[in-house]
PDB file of C-alpha atoms in Angstrom:
ATOM      1  CA  MET A  13       0.000   0.000   0.000  1.00  0.00           C
ATOM      2  CA  PRO A  14       1.725   3.223  -1.117  1.00  0.00           C
ATOM      3  CA  PRO A  15       1.078   5.358   2.031  1.00  0.00           C
ATOM      4  CA  ILE A  16       2.797   2.825   4.320  1.00  0.00           C
ATOM      5  CA  ALA A  17       5.607   2.233   1.872  1.00  0.00           C
ATOM      6  CA  ALA A  18       6.158   5.966   1.655  1.00  0.00           C
ATOM      7  CA  THR A  19       6.286   6.183   5.448  1.00  0.00           C
ATOM      8  CA  LEU A  20       9.029   3.571   5.699  1.00  0.00           C
ATOM      9  CA  ALA A  21      10.984   4.380   2.539  1.00  0.00           C
ATOM     10  CA  PRO A  22      13.180   7.145   4.043  1.00  0.00           C
ATOM     11  CA  VAL A  23      14.021   4.880   6.988  1.00  0.00           C
ATOM     12  CA  ALA A  24      14.899   1.972   4.732  1.00  0.00           C
ATOM     13  CA  GLY A  25      17.372   4.215   2.937  1.00  0.00           C
ATOM     14  CA  GLU A  26      19.411   4.535   6.126  1.00  0.00           C
ATOM     15  CA  ILE A  27      20.343   0.851   6.124  1.00  0.00           C
ATOM     16  CA  ALA A  28      23.987   0.123   5.321  1.00  0.00           C
ATOM     17  CA  PRO A  29      23.808  -2.664   2.725  1.00  0.00           C
ATOM     18  CA  THR A  30      27.556  -3.351   2.796  1.00  0.00           C
ATOM     19  CA  THR A  31      27.385  -5.076   6.190  1.00  0.00           C
ATOM     20  CA  GLY A  32      25.363  -8.002   4.909  1.00  0.00           C
ATOM     21  CA  HIS A  33      23.574  -8.291   8.270  1.00  0.00           C
ATOM     22  CA  LEU A  34      20.990  -5.486   8.163  1.00  0.00           C
ATOM     23  CA  ALA A  35      17.938  -6.387   6.108  1.00  0.00           C
ATOM     24  CA  ASP A  36      16.365  -4.109   3.510  1.00  0.00           C
ATOM     25  CA  ILE A  37      12.865  -3.307   4.757  1.00  0.00           C
ATOM     26  CA  ALA A  38      11.829  -2.241   1.275  1.00  0.00           C
ATOM     27  CA  ASP A  39      12.125  -5.874   0.116  1.00  0.00           C
ATOM     28  CA  LEU A  40       9.068  -6.718   2.200  1.00  0.00           C
ATOM     29  CA  PHE A  41       6.911  -4.640  -0.117  1.00  0.00           C
ATOM     30  CA  ASP A  42       7.818  -7.127  -2.858  1.00  0.00           C
ATOM     31  CA  PHE A  43       6.897 -10.047  -0.616  1.00  0.00           C
ATOM     32  CA  THR A  44       6.405 -12.566  -3.438  1.00  0.00           C
ATOM     33  CA  HIS A  45      10.091 -12.398  -4.347  1.00  0.00           C
ATOM     34  CA  SER A  46      11.530 -11.817  -0.872  1.00  0.00           C
ATOM     35  CA  ARG A  47      13.138 -14.555   1.199  1.00  0.00           C
ATOM     36  CA  PRO A  48      13.915 -14.710   4.924  1.00  0.00           C
ATOM     37  CA  HIS A  49      17.531 -14.703   6.045  1.00  0.00           C
ATOM     38  CA  ARG A  50      16.639 -17.522   8.427  1.00  0.00           C
ATOM     39  CA  PRO A  51      14.533 -20.174   6.631  1.00  0.00           C
ATOM     40  CA  GLU A  52      11.478 -21.533   8.374  1.00  0.00           C
ATOM     41  CA  GLU A  53      12.405 -24.381  10.675  1.00  0.00           C
ATOM     42  CA  PRO A  54      10.966 -27.727   9.558  1.00  0.00           C
ATOM     43  CA  VAL A  55       9.022 -29.272  12.445  1.00  0.00           C
ATOM     44  CA  GLY A  56       7.234 -32.597  12.605  1.00  0.00           C
ATOM     45  CA  GLU A  57       3.859 -31.224  13.653  1.00  0.00           C
ATOM     46  CA  ARG A  58       3.079 -27.552  14.241  1.00  0.00           C
ATOM     47  CA  ARG A  59       0.845 -26.807  17.208  1.00  0.00           C
ATOM     48  CA  ARG A  60      -2.453 -25.282  16.175  1.00  0.00           C
ATOM     49  CA  TYR A  61      -4.790 -22.985  18.090  1.00  0.00           C
ATOM     50  CA  ARG A  62      -8.017 -21.236  17.224  1.00  0.00           C
ATOM     51  CA  THR A  63      -6.558 -17.806  18.056  1.00  0.00           C
ATOM     52  CA  VAL A  64      -3.178 -16.346  19.017  1.00  0.00           C
ATOM     53  CA  TRP A  65      -2.507 -12.892  20.503  1.00  0.00           C
ATOM     54  CA  ILE A  66       0.979 -11.344  20.685  1.00  0.00           C
ATOM     55  CA  SER A  67       2.071  -7.788  21.436  1.00  0.00           C
ATOM     56  CA  ASP A  68       4.983  -5.614  22.531  1.00  0.00           C
ATOM     57  CA  VAL A  69       7.553  -7.184  20.232  1.00  0.00           C
ATOM     58  CA  HIS A  70       9.440  -3.873  19.882  1.00  0.00           C
ATOM     59  CA  LEU A  71      11.125  -4.641  16.586  1.00  0.00           C
ATOM     60  CA  GLY A  72      13.834  -2.066  16.006  1.00  0.00           C
ATOM     61  CA  THR A  73      15.287  -2.382  19.511  1.00  0.00           C
ATOM     62  CA  ARG A  74      18.115  -4.494  20.867  1.00  0.00           C
ATOM     63  CA  GLY A  75      15.838  -5.774  23.617  1.00  0.00           C
ATOM     64  CA  CYS A  76      13.535  -7.545  21.174  1.00  0.00           C
ATOM     65  CA  ASN A  77      13.797 -11.332  21.439  1.00  0.00           C
ATOM     66  CA  ALA A  78      13.315 -11.798  17.692  1.00  0.00           C
ATOM     67  CA  ASP A  79      15.010 -15.212  17.572  1.00  0.00           C
ATOM     68  CA  MET A  80      12.656 -16.567  20.220  1.00  0.00           C
ATOM     69  CA  LEU A  81       9.625 -15.130  18.408  1.00  0.00           C
ATOM     70  CA  ILE A  82      10.824 -16.682  15.136  1.00  0.00           C
ATOM     71  CA  ASP A  83      11.002 -20.028  16.923  1.00  0.00           C
ATOM     72  CA  PHE A  84       7.440 -19.492  18.170  1.00  0.00           C
ATOM     73  CA  LEU A  85       6.144 -18.614  14.702  1.00  0.00           C
ATOM     74  CA  ASP A  86       7.868 -21.700  13.250  1.00  0.00           C
ATOM     75  CA  HIS A  87       6.148 -24.007  15.749  1.00  0.00           C
ATOM     76  CA  VAL A  88       2.658 -22.514  16.170  1.00  0.00           C
ATOM     77  CA  ASP A  89      -0.265 -21.916  13.782  1.00  0.00           C
ATOM     78  CA  SER A  90      -3.741 -20.475  14.307  1.00  0.00           C
ATOM     79  CA  ASP A  91      -6.902 -19.654  12.409  1.00  0.00           C
ATOM     80  CA  THR A  92      -6.752 -16.052  13.658  1.00  0.00           C
ATOM     81  CA  MET A  93      -3.861 -13.966  14.936  1.00  0.00           C
ATOM     82  CA  TYR A  94      -4.004 -10.592  16.652  1.00  0.00           C
ATOM     83  CA  LEU A  95      -0.979  -8.275  16.752  1.00  0.00           C
ATOM     84  CA  VAL A  96      -1.916  -6.184  19.785  1.00  0.00           C
ATOM     85  CA  GLY A  97       0.383  -3.191  19.408  1.00  0.00           C
ATOM     86  CA  ASP A  98       4.022  -2.135  19.792  1.00  0.00           C
ATOM     87  CA  ILE A  99       5.091  -4.611  17.138  1.00  0.00           C
ATOM     88  CA  VAL A 100       7.557  -2.025  15.810  1.00  0.00           C
ATOM     89  CA  ASP A 101       9.172   0.489  18.184  1.00  0.00           C
ATOM     90  CA  GLY A 102       8.933   3.815  16.376  1.00  0.00           C
ATOM     91  CA  TRP A 103      10.137   5.713  19.454  1.00  0.00           C
ATOM     92  CA  GLN A 104      13.528   3.987  19.403  1.00  0.00           C
ATOM     93  CA  LEU A 105      13.846   3.957  15.612  1.00  0.00           C
ATOM     94  CA  LYS A 106      13.553   7.746  15.614  1.00  0.00           C
ATOM     95  CA  LYS A 107      16.470   7.985  18.047  1.00  0.00           C
ATOM     96  CA  ARG A 108      18.732   5.392  16.461  1.00  0.00           C
ATOM     97  CA  PHE A 109      18.011   3.125  13.545  1.00  0.00           C
ATOM     98  CA  TYR A 110      18.514  -0.557  14.351  1.00  0.00           C
ATOM     99  CA  TRP A 111      17.037  -3.298  12.171  1.00  0.00           C
ATOM    100  CA  PRO A 112      18.908  -6.628  11.968  1.00  0.00           C
ATOM    101  CA  ALA A 113      17.939  -9.441   9.618  1.00  0.00           C
ATOM    102  CA  ALA A 114      16.045 -11.305  12.347  1.00  0.00           C
ATOM    103  CA  HIS A 115      13.586  -8.408  12.640  1.00  0.00           C
ATOM    104  CA  ASN A 116      12.847  -8.612   8.924  1.00  0.00           C
ATOM    105  CA  ASP A 117      12.384 -12.366   9.324  1.00  0.00           C
ATOM    106  CA  VAL A 118       9.668 -11.761  11.932  1.00  0.00           C
ATOM    107  CA  ILE A 119       7.786  -9.437   9.545  1.00  0.00           C
ATOM    108  CA  TRP A 120       8.266 -11.916   6.692  1.00  0.00           C
ATOM    109  CA  ARG A 121       6.739 -14.727   8.729  1.00  0.00           C
ATOM    110  CA  LEU A 122       3.763 -12.601   9.774  1.00  0.00           C
ATOM    111  CA  MET A 123       3.083 -11.613   6.180  1.00  0.00           C
ATOM    112  CA  LYS A 124       3.452 -15.194   4.986  1.00  0.00           C
ATOM    113  CA  ARG A 125       0.977 -16.280   7.645  1.00  0.00           C
ATOM    114  CA  ALA A 126      -1.555 -13.839   6.196  1.00  0.00           C
ATOM    115  CA  ARG A 127      -0.920 -15.192   2.691  1.00  0.00           C
ATOM    116  CA  ARG A 128      -1.479 -18.742   3.946  1.00  0.00           C
ATOM    117  CA  GLY A 129      -4.994 -17.774   5.000  1.00  0.00           C
ATOM    118  CA  THR A 130      -4.607 -16.867   8.661  1.00  0.00           C
ATOM    119  CA  ARG A 131      -6.954 -14.031   9.613  1.00  0.00           C
ATOM    120  CA  MET A 132      -4.553 -11.298  10.784  1.00  0.00           C
ATOM    121  CA  ILE A 133      -5.626  -8.206  12.740  1.00  0.00           C
ATOM    122  CA  TYR A 134      -3.065  -5.545  13.669  1.00  0.00           C
ATOM    123  CA  ILE A 135      -3.968  -3.036  16.394  1.00  0.00           C
ATOM    124  CA  PRO A 136      -1.129  -0.477  16.665  1.00  0.00           C
ATOM    125  CA  GLY A 137       0.005   0.649  20.122  1.00  0.00           C
ATOM    126  CA  ASN A 138       1.704   3.803  21.379  1.00  0.00           C
ATOM    127  CA  HIS A 139       5.204   2.825  20.187  1.00  0.00           C
ATOM    128  CA  ASP A 140       3.938   2.084  16.655  1.00  0.00           C
ATOM    129  CA  GLU A 141       1.258   4.780  16.682  1.00  0.00           C
ATOM    130  CA  MET A 142       2.409   5.958  13.219  1.00  0.00           C
ATOM    131  CA  PHE A 143       0.333   3.088  11.817  1.00  0.00           C
ATOM    132  CA  ARG A 144      -2.864   4.215  13.546  1.00  0.00           C
ATOM    133  CA  GLN A 145      -3.513   6.628  10.686  1.00  0.00           C
ATOM    134  CA  PHE A 146      -4.077   3.582   8.463  1.00  0.00           C
ATOM    135  CA  ALA A 147      -6.792   2.069  10.689  1.00  0.00           C
ATOM    136  CA  GLY A 148      -9.546   0.582   8.547  1.00  0.00           C
ATOM    137  CA  LEU A 149      -7.187  -0.401   5.735  1.00  0.00           C
ATOM    138  CA  ASP A 150      -5.733  -3.797   4.816  1.00  0.00           C
ATOM    139  CA  PHE A 151      -2.053  -4.280   4.017  1.00  0.00           C
ATOM    140  CA  GLY A 152      -0.782  -7.571   2.588  1.00  0.00           C
ATOM    141  CA  GLY A 153      -3.758  -9.422   4.044  1.00  0.00           C
ATOM    142  CA  ILE A 154      -3.281  -7.835   7.482  1.00  0.00           C
ATOM    143  CA  LYS A 155      -6.235  -5.755   8.696  1.00  0.00           C
ATOM    144  CA  ILE A 156      -5.213  -2.595  10.584  1.00  0.00           C
ATOM    145  CA  ARG A 157      -7.728  -1.590  13.264  1.00  0.00           C
ATOM    146  CA  ARG A 158      -7.819   0.642  16.359  1.00  0.00           C
ATOM    147  CA  LYS A 159      -9.624  -2.058  18.333  1.00  0.00           C
ATOM    148  CA  ALA A 160     -11.599  -5.237  17.711  1.00  0.00           C
ATOM    149  CA  VAL A 161     -14.165  -7.504  19.339  1.00  0.00           C
ATOM    150  CA  HIS A 162     -13.282 -11.195  19.267  1.00  0.00           C
ATOM    151  CA  GLU A 163     -15.877 -13.933  19.776  1.00  0.00           C
ATOM    152  CA  THR A 164     -14.467 -17.058  21.406  1.00  0.00           C
ATOM    153  CA  ALA A 165     -15.470 -20.602  20.527  1.00  0.00           C
ATOM    154  CA  ASP A 166     -17.670 -20.724  23.644  1.00  0.00           C
ATOM    155  CA  GLY A 167     -19.515 -17.535  22.678  1.00  0.00           C
ATOM    156  CA  ARG A 168     -17.799 -14.893  24.835  1.00  0.00           C
ATOM    157  CA  ARG A 169     -17.109 -11.432  23.418  1.00  0.00           C
ATOM    158  CA  LEU A 170     -13.645  -9.997  24.142  1.00  0.00           C
ATOM    159  CA  LEU A 171     -12.586  -6.412  23.506  1.00  0.00           C
ATOM    160  CA  VAL A 172      -9.076  -6.374  21.980  1.00  0.00           C
ATOM    161  CA  LEU A 173      -6.923  -3.228  22.255  1.00  0.00           C
ATOM    162  CA  HIS A 174      -3.342  -2.319  23.074  1.00  0.00           C
ATOM    163  CA  GLY A 175      -4.070  -0.689  26.443  1.00  0.00           C
ATOM    164  CA  ASP A 176      -2.164   2.591  26.324  1.00  0.00           C
ATOM    165  CA  GLU A 177      -5.566   4.282  26.061  1.00  0.00           C
ATOM    166  CA  PHE A 178      -5.849   3.686  29.819  1.00  0.00           C
ATOM    167  CA  ASP A 179      -2.302   4.695  30.777  1.00  0.00           C
ATOM    168  CA  ALA A 180      -2.510   8.190  32.291  1.00  0.00           C
ATOM    169  CA  ILE A 181       1.274   8.669  32.011  1.00  0.00           C
ATOM    170  CA  THR A 182       1.248   7.979  28.274  1.00  0.00           C
ATOM    171  CA  LEU A 183      -1.824  10.129  27.644  1.00  0.00           C
ATOM    172  CA  SER A 184      -1.264  13.122  29.931  1.00  0.00           C
ATOM    173  CA  HIS A 185       2.495  13.281  30.450  1.00  0.00           C
ATOM    174  CA  ARG A 186       4.107  12.174  27.206  1.00  0.00           C
ATOM    175  CA  TRP A 187       7.511  13.559  28.210  1.00  0.00           C
ATOM    176  CA  LEU A 188       7.459  11.410  31.359  1.00  0.00           C
ATOM    177  CA  ALA A 189       6.582   8.370  29.271  1.00  0.00           C
ATOM    178  CA  HIS A 190       9.706   8.973  27.177  1.00  0.00           C
ATOM    179  CA  VAL A 191      11.861   9.351  30.320  1.00  0.00           C
ATOM    180  CA  GLY A 192      10.486   6.066  31.581  1.00  0.00           C
ATOM    181  CA  ASP A 193      11.179   4.518  28.190  1.00  0.00           C
ATOM    182  CA  ALA A 194      14.839   5.606  28.420  1.00  0.00           C
ATOM    183  CA  ALA A 195      15.184   4.082  31.907  1.00  0.00           C
ATOM    184  CA  TYR A 196      13.534   0.894  30.694  1.00  0.00           C
ATOM    185  CA  THR A 197      15.934   0.725  27.734  1.00  0.00           C
ATOM    186  CA  ALA A 198      18.895   0.962  30.149  1.00  0.00           C
ATOM    187  CA  LEU A 199      17.489  -1.893  32.233  1.00  0.00           C
ATOM    188  CA  MET A 200      17.034  -3.980  29.076  1.00  0.00           C
ATOM    189  CA  THR A 201      20.720  -3.435  28.210  1.00  0.00           C
ATOM    190  CA  LEU A 202      21.647  -5.019  31.542  1.00  0.00           C
ATOM    191  CA  ASN A 203      19.049  -7.710  30.906  1.00  0.00           C
ATOM    192  CA  ARG A 204      20.781  -8.686  27.633  1.00  0.00           C
ATOM    193  CA  ALA A 205      24.134  -8.990  29.403  1.00  0.00           C
ATOM    194  CA  VAL A 206      22.641 -11.319  32.022  1.00  0.00           C
ATOM    195  CA  SER A 207      20.963 -13.395  29.296  1.00  0.00           C
ATOM    196  CA  ALA A 208      24.242 -13.721  27.381  1.00  0.00           C
ATOM    197  CA  VAL A 209      26.019 -15.043  30.477  1.00  0.00           C
ATOM    198  CA  ARG A 210      23.218 -17.524  31.158  1.00  0.00           C
ATOM    199  CA  ARG A 211      23.348 -18.784  27.555  1.00  0.00           C
ATOM    200  CA  LYS A 212      27.111 -19.230  27.817  1.00  0.00           C
ATOM    201  CA  PHE A 213      26.636 -21.559  30.788  1.00  0.00           C
ATOM    202  CA  GLY A 214      23.723 -23.420  29.172  1.00  0.00           C
ATOM    203  CA  MET A 215      21.117 -21.938  31.508  1.00  0.00           C
ATOM    204  CA  PRO A 216      17.505 -21.346  30.351  1.00  0.00           C
ATOM    205  CA  TYR A 217      16.144 -17.906  29.484  1.00  0.00           C
ATOM    206  CA  TRP A 218      15.376 -15.688  32.495  1.00  0.00           C
ATOM    207  CA  SER A 219      14.432 -12.010  32.484  1.00  0.00           C
ATOM    208  CA  LEU A 220      16.148  -9.723  35.001  1.00  0.00           C
ATOM    209  CA  SER A 221      13.841  -6.825  34.100  1.00  0.00           C
ATOM    210  CA  LYS A 222      10.726  -8.943  34.603  1.00  0.00           C
ATOM    211  CA  HIS A 223      12.018 -10.115  37.992  1.00  0.00           C
ATOM    212  CA  ALA A 224      12.877  -6.544  39.043  1.00  0.00           C
ATOM    213  CA  LYS A 225       9.448  -5.264  38.026  1.00  0.00           C
ATOM    214  CA  ALA A 226       7.747  -7.989  40.067  1.00  0.00           C
ATOM    215  CA  LYS A 227       9.742  -6.962  43.149  1.00  0.00           C
ATOM    216  CA  VAL A 228       9.161  -3.217  42.971  1.00  0.00           C
ATOM    217  CA  LYS A 229       6.118  -2.306  45.069  1.00  0.00           C
ATOM    218  CA  ASN A 230       5.113   0.728  42.987  1.00  0.00           C
ATOM    219  CA  ALA A 231       5.336  -1.256  39.749  1.00  0.00           C
ATOM    220  CA  VAL A 232       3.147  -4.003  41.218  1.00  0.00           C
ATOM    221  CA  ALA A 233       0.583  -1.419  42.348  1.00  0.00           C
ATOM    222  CA  PHE A 234       0.579   0.267  38.918  1.00  0.00           C
ATOM    223  CA  ILE A 235       0.048  -3.044  37.121  1.00  0.00           C
ATOM    224  CA  SER A 236      -2.822  -4.008  39.424  1.00  0.00           C
ATOM    225  CA  ARG A 237      -4.513  -0.630  39.004  1.00  0.00           C
ATOM    226  CA  PHE A 238      -4.056  -0.719  35.226  1.00  0.00           C
ATOM    227  CA  GLU A 239      -5.680  -4.154  35.044  1.00  0.00           C
ATOM    228  CA  GLU A 240      -8.649  -2.977  37.109  1.00  0.00           C
ATOM    229  CA  ILE A 241      -9.195   0.142  34.974  1.00  0.00           C
ATOM    230  CA  VAL A 242      -9.045  -1.820  31.709  1.00  0.00           C
ATOM    231  CA  ALA A 243     -11.439  -4.493  33.013  1.00  0.00           C
ATOM    232  CA  GLU A 244     -13.868  -1.850  34.272  1.00  0.00           C
ATOM    233  CA  ALA A 245     -13.823  -0.100  30.876  1.00  0.00           C
ATOM    234  CA  ALA A 246     -14.495  -3.402  29.121  1.00  0.00           C
ATOM    235  CA  GLY A 247     -17.412  -4.124  31.454  1.00  0.00           C
ATOM    236  CA  ASP A 248     -18.872  -0.681  30.697  1.00  0.00           C
ATOM    237  CA  ARG A 249     -18.793  -1.574  26.996  1.00  0.00           C
ATOM    238  CA  GLY A 250     -20.909  -4.669  27.590  1.00  0.00           C
ATOM    239  CA  VAL A 251     -18.340  -7.310  26.637  1.00  0.00           C
ATOM    240  CA  ASP A 252     -17.366 -10.398  28.605  1.00  0.00           C
ATOM    241  CA  GLY A 253     -13.670  -9.687  28.743  1.00  0.00           C
ATOM    242  CA  VAL A 254     -10.689  -7.790  27.397  1.00  0.00           C
ATOM    243  CA  VAL A 255      -7.362  -8.679  25.796  1.00  0.00           C
ATOM    244  CA  CYS A 256      -4.543  -6.130  25.895  1.00  0.00           C
ATOM    245  CA  GLY A 257      -0.778  -5.720  26.086  1.00  0.00           C
ATOM    246  CA  HIS A 258       1.207  -2.549  26.856  1.00  0.00           C
ATOM    247  CA  ILE A 259       2.468  -3.298  30.399  1.00  0.00           C
ATOM    248  CA  HIS A 260       4.610  -6.355  29.489  1.00  0.00           C
ATOM    249  CA  THR A 261       2.931  -8.509  32.126  1.00  0.00           C
ATOM    250  CA  ALA A 262       1.101 -11.631  30.957  1.00  0.00           C
ATOM    251  CA  GLU A 263      -1.967 -12.372  33.058  1.00  0.00           C
ATOM    252  CA  ILE A 264      -5.298 -14.162  33.155  1.00  0.00           C
ATOM    253  CA  ARG A 265      -7.651 -13.129  35.945  1.00  0.00           C
ATOM    254  CA  ASP A 266     -11.262 -12.354  36.714  1.00  0.00           C
ATOM    255  CA  ILE A 267     -11.906  -8.772  37.797  1.00  0.00           C
ATOM    256  CA  ALA A 268     -15.443  -8.099  39.051  1.00  0.00           C
ATOM    257  CA  GLY A 269     -16.900 -10.601  36.613  1.00  0.00           C
ATOM    258  CA  VAL A 270     -14.870  -9.398  33.626  1.00  0.00           C
ATOM    259  CA  ALA A 271     -12.227 -11.697  32.145  1.00  0.00           C
ATOM    260  CA  TYR A 272      -8.911  -9.826  31.916  1.00  0.00           C
ATOM    261  CA  TYR A 273      -6.229 -11.187  29.588  1.00  0.00           C
ATOM    262  CA  ASN A 274      -2.814  -9.679  28.922  1.00  0.00           C
ATOM    263  CA  ASP A 275      -0.717 -11.392  26.247  1.00  0.00           C
ATOM    264  CA  GLY A 276       2.628 -10.243  27.706  1.00  0.00           C
ATOM    265  CA  ASP A 277       5.542  -9.277  25.475  1.00  0.00           C
ATOM    266  CA  TRP A 278       8.570 -10.460  23.478  1.00  0.00           C
ATOM    267  CA  VAL A 279      11.146  -8.372  25.316  1.00  0.00           C
ATOM    268  CA  GLU A 280      10.959  -9.706  28.868  1.00  0.00           C
ATOM    269  CA  GLY A 281       8.544 -12.598  29.285  1.00  0.00           C
ATOM    270  CA  CYS A 282       8.315 -13.891  25.686  1.00  0.00           C
ATOM    271  CA  ASN A 283       4.635 -14.770  26.037  1.00  0.00           C
ATOM    272  CA  ALA A 284       1.636 -15.373  23.822  1.00  0.00           C
ATOM    273  CA  LEU A 285      -2.032 -15.713  24.695  1.00  0.00           C
ATOM    274  CA  VAL A 286      -3.778 -18.547  22.878  1.00  0.00           C
ATOM    275  CA  GLU A 287      -7.359 -19.755  22.540  1.00  0.00           C
ATOM    276  CA  HIS A 288      -7.942 -23.494  22.191  1.00  0.00           C
ATOM    277  CA  PHE A 289     -10.699 -24.758  19.925  1.00  0.00           C
ATOM    278  CA  ASP A 290     -13.088 -25.172  22.874  1.00  0.00           C
ATOM    279  CA  GLY A 291     -12.625 -21.526  23.935  1.00  0.00           C
ATOM    280  CA  THR A 292     -10.161 -22.255  26.750  1.00  0.00           C
ATOM    281  CA  MET A 293      -7.527 -19.531  27.115  1.00  0.00           C
ATOM    282  CA  GLU A 294      -3.874 -20.120  28.012  1.00  0.00           C
ATOM    283  CA  ILE A 295      -0.667 -18.111  28.313  1.00  0.00           C
ATOM    284  CA  LEU A 296       2.374 -19.678  26.667  1.00  0.00           C
ATOM    285  CA  ASN A 297       5.762 -18.812  28.169  1.00  0.00           C
ATOM    286  CA  TRP A 298       7.969 -19.590  25.196  1.00  0.00           C
ATOM    287  CA  GLY A 299      11.244 -19.635  27.136  1.00  0.00           C
ATOM    288  CA  ASP A 300       9.808 -22.472  29.229  1.00  0.00           C
ATOM    289  CA  GLU A 301       8.546 -24.205  26.068  1.00  0.00           C
ATOM    290  CA  ILE A 302      12.035 -24.174  24.540  1.00  0.00           C
ATOM    291  CA  ALA A 303      13.586 -25.390  27.799  1.00  0.00           C
ATOM    292  CA  ARG A 304      11.166 -28.337  27.932  1.00  0.00           C
ATOM    293  CA  ARG A 305      11.862 -29.149  24.296  1.00  0.00           C
ATOM    294  CA  GLU A 306      15.628 -29.178  24.913  1.00  0.00           C
ATOM    295  CA  THR A 307      15.479 -31.140  28.192  1.00  0.00           C
ATOM    296  CA  PRO A 308      15.433 -34.641  26.542  1.00  0.00           C
ATOM    297  CA  THR A 309      18.546 -33.711  24.514  1.00  0.00           C
ATOM    298  CA  VAL A 310      20.396 -32.541  27.626  1.00  0.00           C
ATOM    299  CA  THR A 311      19.344 -35.655  29.535  1.00  0.00           C
ATOM    300  CA  ALA A 312      20.503 -37.913  26.710  1.00  0.00           C
ATOM    301  CA  LEU A 313      23.910 -36.209  26.545  1.00  0.00           C
ATOM    302  CA  ALA A 314      24.320 -36.531  30.321  1.00  0.00           C
ATOM    303  CA  ALA A 315      23.547 -40.244  30.139  1.00  0.00           C
TER     304      ALA A 315
END
């Protein structure tokens, strides 16, 4: 679609093609002839769900766990997939352009999923708000919407939105949101260092930033209050529940009779929310999934 291509074209021009490691975003607009740098992993049997929700991928940042998300996309299929905001981090891309091949491979897989017939709905968040102007349009089989209502297999209606609409800091004090974003980016830099050390010693994925957030009293109080406000707003709209992202905290809970679901993120927790074909909802923690998959190999080597 020309408007989106025009939006990204100046950014794509900043890529240094001589390195061989940064992907050319413009290639994605010729999807038929484009190829991923990392081919899709052949798996015996891909897991299938009725619906998958992911958000807060933050492509364009060093904190994005693109490799883990690629692994998820290579192992999981669904009839419908919701991209619930902050898929691309426009805030960070404006400060410093960063777009490795793995980030292109994530976009390639999402677009291929749409071409295979998966119903794809993209609801931009505050970090990728530049795409909100295209709400109502379809791009490469991906529907761009401000919000959506999803009907589960067991007949429940769920409001789907990113969630920044209910974040007073983002709405009223944008400068403070950017200060917080800078502090969060610094914490994620330390998080990557810890992860690298753990990988070196063969330890499973663990998020320092997620652990720190869970231990900070004010952060816990903010998360709880955010969840309550979002659930209350969903109840006022007459739906049975709500699915959102934004706060990087995966959760399933009942709040005053309203089902609250948060699909987490792919920076800290590496989570996805999935709906089974009977309407049952579940949070997948993909770091744990990979660890379980690799456990038989480790056990066999030890024996």
